[in-house]
Amino acid sequence: MADNTRLIKKYPNRRLYDTHASAYITLTDIKNLVLRYEVFQVVDAKSGKDITRSILLQIIQDEESAGGAPMFSSELLAQMIRFYGNAMQGLVGRYIENNVKSFAEMQLRLKDQALAMYGDTPGGQDLWTQFIASQAPTMQFMWAAYFEQSRKILQQMQMRLQGQALDLFARADDSAERPNAGKKVP
């Protein structure tokens, strides 16, 4: 663990202890750490096992069931479950991570542009919010096209990997049928 990583311990009584602040905290406090881009790690106090992902998933579950508009549809969640145990599992995780990073970078650039155009005044923020709301159909179309293109690329990659695997297994079967294949005969 890096020196600048904030350590949070989860005890058997389900309480979270922030060693940096020397205080017990809640999932809401951890969510605020995430929102402030603070680096932290949650470990099980008894075993020392890193359980950060589990805690982050808990926060996502709480957000999804909070009563607002959920971010993940049932179909998306079902599709994600289908990728577990699949040869593409690792690739899908990186693919989603890269797409979310790209989206966050685009959002940051838009925010910077809004600040440059409207300033950091309350009225400027309202104008920017109205502009974004009016652009929703355009943004939805743009993202739909982007995701469709990404889907096609992922399918092509999957087909190539399947073809390579079939080719590899065919060569292995061919070698097994011809024990002297590839050997020089005197």
GROMACS .gro file of C-alpha atoms in nm:
model
  186
    1MET     CA    1   0.000   0.000   0.000
    2ALA     CA    2   0.137   0.343  -0.097
    3ASP     CA    3   0.218   0.592   0.180
    4ASN     CA    4  -0.045   0.839   0.060
    5THR     CA    5  -0.321   0.576   0.059
    6ARG     CA    6  -0.577   0.628   0.331
    7LEU     CA    7  -0.635   0.306   0.525
    8ILE     CA    8  -0.985   0.214   0.638
    9LYS     CA    9  -1.044  -0.097   0.845
   10LYS     CA   10  -1.370  -0.286   0.851
   11TYR     CA   11  -1.434  -0.465   1.178
   12PRO     CA   12  -1.651  -0.776   1.235
   13ASN     CA   13  -1.924  -0.554   1.383
   14ARG     CA   14  -1.948  -0.402   1.029
   15ARG     CA   15  -1.808  -0.068   1.144
   16LEU     CA   16  -1.554   0.116   0.932
   17TYR     CA   17  -1.257   0.283   1.100
   18ASP     CA   18  -1.060   0.552   0.919
   19THR     CA   19  -0.702   0.530   1.050
   20HIS     CA   20  -0.619   0.870   0.898
   21ALA     CA   21  -0.894   1.053   1.086
   22SER     CA   22  -0.888   0.813   1.385
   23ALA     CA   23  -1.266   0.790   1.372
   24TYR     CA   24  -1.544   0.556   1.270
   25ILE     CA   25  -1.701   0.645   0.936
   26THR     CA   26  -1.997   0.540   0.723
   27LEU     CA   27  -2.043   0.436   0.361
   28THR     CA   28  -2.151   0.794   0.294
   29ASP     CA   29  -1.812   0.913   0.420
   30ILE     CA   30  -1.640   0.668   0.186
   31LYS     CA   31  -1.857   0.791  -0.101
   32ASN     CA   32  -1.738   1.144  -0.021
   33LEU     CA   33  -1.375   1.023  -0.034
   34VAL     CA   34  -1.446   0.889  -0.382
   35LEU     CA   35  -1.609   1.216  -0.490
   36ARG     CA   36  -1.302   1.408  -0.366
   37TYR     CA   37  -1.071   1.170  -0.558
   38GLU     CA   38  -0.894   1.064  -0.239
   39VAL     CA   39  -0.693   0.743  -0.259
   40PHE     CA   40  -0.798   0.486   0.000
   41GLN     CA   41  -0.803   0.116   0.068
   42VAL     CA   42  -1.051  -0.076   0.282
   43VAL     CA   43  -0.919  -0.387   0.452
   44ASP     CA   44  -1.083  -0.647   0.670
   45ALA     CA   45  -0.943  -0.575   1.017
   46LYS     CA   46  -0.926  -0.943   1.108
   47SER     CA   47  -0.776  -1.096   0.793
   48GLY     CA   48  -0.608  -0.793   0.635
   49LYS     CA   49  -0.776  -0.880   0.303
   50ASP     CA   50  -0.840  -0.590   0.066
   51ILE     CA   51  -1.219  -0.543   0.046
   52THR     CA   52  -1.223  -0.204  -0.129
   53ARG     CA   53  -1.413  -0.336  -0.432
   54SER     CA   54  -1.677  -0.492  -0.209
   55ILE     CA   55  -1.732  -0.162  -0.026
   56LEU     CA   56  -1.752   0.031  -0.355
   57LEU     CA   57  -2.008  -0.219  -0.486
   58GLN     CA   58  -2.209  -0.166  -0.168
   59ILE     CA   59  -2.209   0.210  -0.231
   60ILE     CA   60  -2.323   0.152  -0.591
   61GLN     CA   61  -2.600  -0.080  -0.470
   62ASP     CA   62  -2.715   0.184  -0.220
   63GLU     CA   63  -2.716   0.450  -0.493
   64GLU     CA   64  -2.904   0.225  -0.735
   65SER     CA   65  -3.177   0.149  -0.480
   66ALA     CA   66  -3.201   0.503  -0.338
   67GLY     CA   67  -3.520   0.577  -0.529
   68GLY     CA   68  -3.381   0.800  -0.803
   69ALA     CA   69  -3.319   0.702  -1.162
   70PRO     CA   70  -3.087   0.399  -1.159
   71MET     CA   71  -2.774   0.415  -1.372
   72PHE     CA   72  -2.774   0.045  -1.460
   73SER     CA   73  -3.069  -0.122  -1.629
   74SER     CA   74  -3.162  -0.480  -1.546
   75GLU     CA   75  -3.055  -0.583  -1.897
   76LEU     CA   76  -2.710  -0.425  -1.853
   77LEU     CA   77  -2.662  -0.598  -1.517
   78ALA     CA   78  -2.776  -0.931  -1.662
   79GLN     CA   79  -2.533  -0.892  -1.952
   80MET     CA   80  -2.249  -0.812  -1.712
   81ILE     CA   81  -2.328  -1.130  -1.515
   82ARG     CA   82  -2.312  -1.330  -1.839
   83PHE     CA   83  -1.953  -1.216  -1.894
   84TYR     CA   84  -1.834  -1.377  -1.569
   85GLY     CA   85  -1.656  -1.703  -1.641
   86ASN     CA   86  -1.638  -1.611  -2.009
   87ALA     CA   87  -1.301  -1.587  -2.182
   88MET     CA   88  -1.381  -1.221  -2.249
   89GLN     CA   89  -1.427  -1.136  -1.877
   90GLY     CA   90  -1.094  -0.954  -1.839
   91LEU     CA   91  -1.130  -0.771  -2.169
   92VAL     CA   92  -1.483  -0.656  -2.090
   93GLY     CA   93  -1.372  -0.513  -1.755
   94ARG     CA   94  -1.094  -0.313  -1.919
   95TYR     CA   95  -1.326  -0.207  -2.202
   96ILE     CA   96  -1.586  -0.071  -1.958
   97GLU     CA   97  -1.317   0.097  -1.747
   98ASN     CA   98  -1.165   0.271  -2.052
   99ASN     CA   99  -1.505   0.387  -2.175
  100VAL     CA  100  -1.597   0.530  -1.834
  101LYS     CA  101  -1.259   0.708  -1.818
  102SER     CA  102  -1.319   0.856  -2.164
  103PHE     CA  103  -1.665   0.970  -2.062
  104ALA     CA  104  -1.530   1.131  -1.742
  105GLU     CA  105  -1.258   1.311  -1.940
  106MET     CA  106  -1.515   1.443  -2.187
  107GLN     CA  107  -1.737   1.558  -1.900
  108LEU     CA  108  -1.442   1.741  -1.742
  109ARG     CA  109  -1.360   1.914  -2.074
  110LEU     CA  110  -1.724   2.024  -2.108
  111LYS     CA  111  -1.719   2.157  -1.753
  112ASP     CA  112  -1.398   2.351  -1.823
  113GLN     CA  113  -1.554   2.496  -2.138
  114ALA     CA  114  -1.861   2.599  -1.939
  115LEU     CA  115  -1.644   2.776  -1.684
  116ALA     CA  116  -1.458   2.955  -1.964
  117MET     CA  117  -1.783   3.060  -2.134
  118TYR     CA  118  -2.004   3.142  -1.836
  119GLY     CA  119  -1.766   3.185  -1.547
  120ASP     CA  120  -1.810   3.039  -1.202
  121THR     CA  121  -2.122   3.236  -1.119
  122PRO     CA  122  -2.454   3.083  -1.013
  123GLY     CA  123  -2.621   3.231  -1.321
  124GLY     CA  124  -2.350   3.088  -1.543
  125GLN     CA  125  -2.404   2.744  -1.398
  126ASP     CA  126  -2.779   2.773  -1.463
  127LEU     CA  127  -2.716   2.873  -1.825
  128TRP     CA  128  -2.481   2.578  -1.870
  129THR     CA  129  -2.738   2.339  -1.717
  130GLN     CA  130  -3.006   2.473  -1.952
  131PHE     CA  131  -2.772   2.436  -2.252
  132ILE     CA  132  -2.685   2.075  -2.163
  133ALA     CA  133  -3.053   1.993  -2.110
  134SER     CA  134  -3.138   2.134  -2.453
  135GLN     CA  135  -2.859   1.927  -2.607
  136ALA     CA  136  -2.976   1.598  -2.454
  137PRO     CA  137  -3.117   1.451  -2.779
  138THR     CA  138  -2.796   1.536  -2.966
  139MET     CA  139  -2.582   1.392  -2.687
  140GLN     CA  140  -2.794   1.075  -2.674
  141PHE     CA  141  -2.756   1.027  -3.050
  142MET     CA  142  -2.381   1.088  -3.029
  143TRP     CA  143  -2.338   0.840  -2.743
  144ALA     CA  144  -2.562   0.582  -2.910
  145ALA     CA  145  -2.344   0.597  -3.222
  146TYR     CA  146  -2.028   0.573  -3.010
  147PHE     CA  147  -2.157   0.273  -2.816
  148GLU     CA  148  -2.276   0.101  -3.134
  149GLN     CA  149  -1.930   0.145  -3.285
  150SER     CA  150  -1.771   0.014  -2.964
  151ARG     CA  151  -2.007  -0.284  -2.963
  152LYS     CA  152  -1.908  -0.371  -3.320
  153ILE     CA  153  -1.538  -0.347  -3.237
  154LEU     CA  154  -1.585  -0.571  -2.934
  155GLN     CA  155  -1.777  -0.826  -3.144
  156GLN     CA  156  -1.505  -0.823  -3.411
  157MET     CA  157  -1.240  -0.876  -3.146
  158GLN     CA  158  -1.438  -1.164  -2.997
  159MET     CA  159  -1.476  -1.325  -3.340
  160ARG     CA  160  -1.102  -1.292  -3.408
  161LEU     CA  161  -1.019  -1.449  -3.070
  162GLN     CA  162  -1.262  -1.734  -3.135
  163GLY     CA  163  -1.109  -1.789  -3.480
  164GLN     CA  164  -0.759  -1.792  -3.335
  165ALA     CA  165  -0.865  -2.036  -3.064
  166LEU     CA  166  -1.031  -2.268  -3.319
  167ASP     CA  167  -0.720  -2.249  -3.539
  168LEU     CA  168  -0.496  -2.328  -3.242
  169PHE     CA  169  -0.709  -2.627  -3.139
  170ALA     CA  170  -0.724  -2.751  -3.500
  171ARG     CA  171  -0.342  -2.742  -3.522
  172ALA     CA  172  -0.316  -2.923  -3.187
  173ASP     CA  173  -0.560  -3.191  -3.309
  174ASP     CA  174  -0.370  -3.219  -3.637
  175SER     CA  175  -0.041  -3.266  -3.451
  176ALA     CA  176  -0.197  -3.531  -3.227
  177GLU     CA  177  -0.321  -3.726  -3.533
  178ARG     CA  178   0.024  -3.715  -3.698
  179PRO     CA  179   0.277  -3.795  -3.422
  180ASN     CA  180   0.575  -3.740  -3.657
  181ALA     CA  181   0.445  -3.408  -3.787
  182GLY     CA  182   0.713  -3.144  -3.781
  183LYS     CA  183   0.994  -3.396  -3.721
  184LYS     CA  184   1.264  -3.461  -3.976
  185VAL     CA  185   1.273  -3.817  -4.100
  186PRO     CA  186   1.625  -3.952  -4.160
   0.00000   0.00000   0.00000
